[in-house]
Amino acid sequence: MSGRLAVVGLGPGDVRWLTPQADAALAAADALFGYGPYLDRAPVRNGQRRHPSDNRQEAPRARAALETAAAGSNVALVSGGDPGVFAMAATVCEQIESGPAAWRGLDVEIVPGVTAMLAVAARVGAPLGHDFCALSLSDNLKPWPVIERRLDAAAQAGFVIALYNPISQARPWQLTAALERLRRYLPATTPTVFGRAVGRADETVAVTTLQAADPAGADMATLVIVGSAETRLVPRLGHAPLVYTPRSASA
Ligand SMILES: C[S@@+](CC[C@H](N)C(=O)[O-])C[C@H]1O[C@@H](n2cnc3c(N)ncnc32)[C@H](O)[C@@H]1O
């Protein structure tokens, strides 16, 4: 089969976080697919067809990209951040698993990108300097009790926790519930970071405590990092404190 599909991570927003490999994959494509606002971040090049689609159209978008690649095109399917983190690479794998046998013969490449939790962490210091985990608070594809169980386990195990998809118009209460849950296990003073639209013109980053964390400060472009009991602030002169998690942990 002559076509190919690259699932390309664009990073969280800043063009300097687009890797040379991702840029080359975009340049080589003759058809680009993606959620409209993400596709808008890919440079416009002559001769390329662009196929924007709506949010939450992941499966049809992946199928359309696979069909186009199977017909012989060089396709780039773009994803915000890293395509393997709560994003299009898994959707493509799902569709290949359940789709026509011919899709298993396609040349598929996953091109990694900077995921949001790394960009947010870098803005404040090194909160992910020791063991951490990432959880999506979206209960669209998993039941809320599963999320509660994972939050409990992560907090009790001492992981720093990065919360993706914390809130949306359709999911207004989940972040409140998650923070209440984490307050059962973690000190009130646990550093908590809200990074919104990091790397974009409207970026905001706020450092607070778990007790004071206010879900009203988050939207669907926000990533929340809740520290572990070891995460701390280093005050500095003339600069914001550094938020970090030491590399060592006590027993
Ligand atoms: C569907 S997930 C996609 C994650 C993406 N694949 C990644 O690796 O960052 C969308 C969530 O990622 C986070 N996110 C994406 N871009 C962000 C940014 N620039 N700043 C802060 N959080 C971001 C938010 O939590 C948002 O709700």
Coordinates of C-alpha atoms and ligand atoms in Angstrom, one line a residue:
M1 CA 0.0 0.0 0.0
S2 CA 1.6 3.3 -1.1
G3 CA -0.1 5.8 1.2
R4 CA 1.0 6.7 4.6
L5 CA -0.3 8.3 7.8
A6 CA 1.6 10.5 10.2
V7 CA -0.1 11.3 13.5
V8 CA 1.6 14.6 14.4
G9 CA 1.9 16.2 17.8
L10 CA 1.9 20.0 17.5
G11 CA 2.8 20.7 21.1
P12 CA 0.7 22.9 23.4
G13 CA 0.7 26.1 21.3
D14 CA 4.1 27.9 21.1
V15 CA 5.5 27.3 17.6
R16 CA 8.9 26.9 19.1
W17 CA 7.6 23.7 20.7
L18 CA 6.8 22.2 17.3
T19 CA 9.6 19.7 16.8
P20 CA 11.6 19.7 13.5
Q21 CA 10.3 16.1 12.9
A22 CA 6.7 17.3 13.3
D23 CA 7.3 20.3 11.0
A24 CA 8.9 17.9 8.4
A25 CA 5.9 15.5 8.6
L26 CA 3.5 18.5 8.0
A27 CA 5.6 19.7 5.1
A28 CA 5.6 16.3 3.5
A29 CA 1.9 15.7 3.7
D30 CA -0.5 16.2 0.7
A31 CA -3.6 16.1 3.0
L32 CA -4.0 17.4 6.5
F33 CA -6.7 16.3 8.9
G34 CA -7.5 17.6 12.4
Y35 CA -9.7 19.5 14.8
G36 CA -10.2 22.9 13.2
P37 CA -8.3 25.1 15.7
Y38 CA -5.4 22.7 15.8
L39 CA -5.2 22.5 12.0
D40 CA -5.1 26.3 12.0
R41 CA -1.7 26.0 13.8
A42 CA -0.2 24.0 10.9
P43 CA 1.5 26.3 8.3
V44 CA -0.4 26.7 5.1
R45 CA 1.5 25.2 2.1
N46 CA 0.6 25.2 -1.5
G47 CA -0.9 22.0 -2.9
Q48 CA -2.0 20.6 0.4
R49 CA -5.7 19.7 1.0
R50 CA -6.9 20.6 4.5
H51 CA -9.8 18.7 6.2
P52 CA -10.8 20.5 9.5
S53 CA -13.4 18.7 11.7
D54 CA -15.3 19.5 14.9
N55 CA -14.2 18.7 18.4
R56 CA -15.4 15.2 19.6
Q57 CA -15.3 13.9 16.0
E58 CA -12.2 11.9 16.7
A59 CA -13.3 8.5 15.3
P60 CA -14.8 9.8 12.0
R61 CA -11.7 12.1 11.7
A62 CA -9.3 9.1 12.2
R63 CA -11.3 7.0 9.7
A64 CA -11.3 9.7 7.1
A65 CA -7.5 10.1 7.5
L66 CA -7.0 6.3 7.2
E67 CA -9.2 6.1 4.2
T68 CA -7.3 8.9 2.5
A69 CA -4.0 7.3 3.3
A70 CA -5.3 3.9 2.1
A71 CA -6.2 5.6 -1.2
G72 CA -2.5 6.5 -1.7
S73 CA -2.1 10.0 -0.1
N74 CA 0.6 11.1 2.3
V75 CA -1.6 12.2 5.2
A76 CA -0.8 14.1 8.4
L77 CA -3.4 13.9 11.2
V78 CA -2.6 16.7 13.7
S79 CA -3.1 16.6 17.4
G80 CA -2.5 19.2 20.2
G81 CA 0.4 18.4 22.5
D82 CA 1.5 14.8 22.1
P83 CA -0.7 12.6 19.9
G84 CA -0.3 9.7 22.3
V85 CA -1.6 11.5 25.4
F86 CA -5.4 11.5 25.5
A87 CA -5.4 12.2 21.8
M88 CA -5.5 11.0 18.2
A89 CA -2.9 8.3 18.2
A90 CA -5.0 6.0 20.3
T91 CA -8.1 6.8 18.2
V92 CA -6.1 5.7 15.1
C93 CA -5.1 2.5 16.8
E94 CA -8.7 1.8 17.7
Q95 CA -9.8 2.3 14.2
I96 CA -7.1 0.2 12.7
E97 CA -8.0 -2.6 15.2
S98 CA -11.7 -2.5 14.2
G99 CA -11.4 -1.4 10.6
P100 CA -10.7 -3.0 7.2
A101 CA -7.8 -5.5 7.1
A102 CA -6.1 -3.3 4.5
W103 CA -5.5 -0.5 7.1
R104 CA -3.1 -2.9 8.9
G105 CA -0.9 -2.7 5.8
L106 CA -0.5 1.1 6.0
D107 CA 2.7 2.9 6.9
V108 CA 1.7 4.7 10.1
E109 CA 4.0 6.9 12.1
I110 CA 3.3 8.6 15.4
V111 CA 5.3 11.8 15.7
P112 CA 5.6 12.9 19.3
G113 CA 5.0 16.4 20.7
V114 CA 5.4 18.3 23.9
T115 CA 2.5 17.3 26.1
A116 CA 0.6 20.0 28.2
M117 CA 1.8 18.7 31.6
L118 CA 5.4 19.2 30.6
A119 CA 4.8 22.7 29.3
V120 CA 2.9 23.7 32.5
A121 CA 5.5 22.1 34.7
A122 CA 8.3 23.9 33.0
R123 CA 6.6 27.3 33.6
V124 CA 6.7 26.9 37.4
G125 CA 9.8 24.8 38.1
A126 CA 10.0 21.0 38.4
P127 CA 6.7 19.7 40.0
L128 CA 7.1 16.5 38.0
G129 CA 10.7 15.9 39.4
H130 CA 9.6 12.7 41.2
D131 CA 7.0 10.0 40.5
F132 CA 3.9 11.4 38.9
C133 CA 0.8 10.3 36.9
A134 CA -1.6 11.8 34.5
L135 CA -5.4 11.4 34.7
S136 CA -8.1 12.7 32.4
L137 CA -11.1 14.0 34.4
S138 CA -13.3 13.4 31.4
D139 CA -16.0 10.9 32.1
N140 CA -17.1 10.7 28.5
L141 CA -15.2 7.5 27.9
K142 CA -15.0 6.0 31.4
P143 CA -17.3 6.0 34.4
W144 CA -16.8 8.6 37.1
P145 CA -16.3 5.9 39.8
V146 CA -13.2 4.7 37.9
I147 CA -11.8 8.3 38.0
E148 CA -12.5 8.5 41.8
R149 CA -10.8 5.2 42.3
R150 CA -7.7 6.3 40.4
L151 CA -7.6 9.7 42.2
D152 CA -7.7 7.9 45.5
A153 CA -5.0 5.5 44.5
A154 CA -2.7 8.1 43.0
A155 CA -3.0 10.4 46.1
Q156 CA -2.4 7.6 48.5
A157 CA 0.5 6.3 46.5
G158 CA 2.2 9.7 46.7
F159 CA 2.2 10.6 43.0
V160 CA 2.1 14.1 41.8
I161 CA -1.1 14.2 39.7
A162 CA -1.5 16.0 36.4
L163 CA -5.2 16.5 35.6
Y164 CA -6.1 16.8 31.9
N165 CA -9.6 17.7 30.7
P166 CA -10.5 19.2 34.1
I167 CA -13.7 21.0 33.1
S168 CA -15.9 21.9 30.2
Q169 CA -19.4 23.2 29.6
A170 CA -20.7 19.7 29.5
R171 CA -18.6 18.6 32.5
P172 CA -18.9 21.5 35.0
W173 CA -18.6 19.6 38.4
Q174 CA -15.8 17.1 37.9
L175 CA -12.9 19.3 38.9
T176 CA -14.7 20.3 42.1
A177 CA -15.3 16.7 43.0
A178 CA -11.8 15.7 42.1
L179 CA -10.2 18.4 44.3
E180 CA -12.5 17.5 47.2
R181 CA -11.5 13.9 46.8
L182 CA -7.8 14.7 46.9
R183 CA -8.2 17.0 50.0
R184 CA -9.0 13.8 51.9
Y185 CA -5.5 12.5 51.5
L186 CA -3.2 15.4 50.9
P187 CA -2.2 18.4 53.1
A188 CA -4.2 21.6 52.6
T189 CA -0.9 23.3 51.7
T190 CA -0.1 21.0 48.8
P191 CA 1.1 23.2 45.9
T192 CA -1.4 23.2 43.1
V193 CA -0.8 24.7 39.6
F194 CA -3.4 25.9 37.1
G195 CA -1.7 26.3 33.7
R196 CA -4.1 27.7 31.0
A197 CA -3.4 27.9 27.3
V198 CA 0.3 27.6 28.0
G199 CA 2.4 28.6 25.0
R200 CA -0.4 30.6 23.5
A201 CA -1.0 34.4 23.6
D202 CA -3.7 34.1 26.3
E203 CA -1.6 31.9 28.6
T204 CA -2.1 32.2 32.4
V205 CA -0.3 30.3 35.1
A206 CA -1.3 30.4 38.8
V207 CA 0.2 28.6 41.8
T208 CA -2.0 28.1 44.7
T209 CA -2.7 25.4 47.4
L210 CA -4.9 22.4 47.3
Q211 CA -7.2 24.0 49.9
A212 CA -7.5 27.3 48.0
A213 CA -7.7 25.8 44.5
D214 CA -10.8 27.2 42.8
P215 CA -12.3 25.3 39.9
A216 CA -13.6 28.6 38.6
G217 CA -9.9 29.3 37.5
A218 CA -10.0 26.4 35.1
D219 CA -11.5 25.9 31.7
M220 CA -11.1 23.3 28.9
A221 CA -7.7 24.8 28.0
T222 CA -6.3 24.3 31.5
L223 CA -4.1 21.6 33.0
V224 CA -4.0 21.2 36.7
I225 CA -1.0 19.8 38.6
V226 CA -1.6 18.7 42.2
G227 CA 1.6 18.1 44.1
S228 CA 2.4 15.3 46.4
A229 CA 3.1 15.7 50.1
E230 CA 6.8 16.3 49.1
T231 CA 6.1 19.1 46.6
R232 CA 7.2 22.4 47.9
L233 CA 7.9 26.1 47.0
V234 CA 11.4 27.7 47.0
P235 CA 10.9 31.5 47.6
R236 CA 13.2 33.7 45.5
L237 CA 14.3 37.3 45.3
G238 CA 12.5 39.2 42.6
H239 CA 11.2 36.1 40.9
A240 CA 8.2 33.8 41.4
P241 CA 8.8 30.9 43.8
L242 CA 10.0 27.6 42.2
V243 CA 7.5 24.8 42.6
Y244 CA 9.4 21.5 42.7
T245 CA 9.2 17.9 43.8
P246 CA 12.5 16.6 45.2
R247 CA 14.0 13.6 43.4
S248 CA 14.2 11.6 46.7
A249 CA 11.2 10.4 48.8
S250 CA 11.0 9.3 52.4
A251 CA 9.8 5.8 53.3
Ligands
LIG1 C1 -7.9 16.1 24.9 S1 -6.6 16.6 25.9 C2 -5.3 16.6 24.7 C3 -3.9 16.6 25.4 C4 -2.8 16.7 24.4 N1 -2.7 15.6 23.5 C5 -1.5 16.9 25.1 O1 -0.6 16.0 24.9 O2 -1.3 17.9 25.7 C6 -6.9 18.3 26.1 C7 -6.5 18.8 27.5 O3 -5.0 19.0 27.4 C8 -4.7 20.1 28.3 N2 -4.0 21.1 27.4 C9 -3.9 21.1 26.1 N3 -3.2 22.1 25.6 C10 -2.9 22.9 26.7 C11 -2.2 24.1 27.0 N4 -1.7 24.8 25.9 N5 -2.2 24.6 28.2 C12 -2.7 23.9 29.3 N6 -3.4 22.7 29.1 C13 -3.5 22.2 27.9 C14 -6.0 20.6 28.9 O4 -6.1 19.9 30.1 C15 -7.0 20.1 27.9 O5 -8.3 20.0 28.5

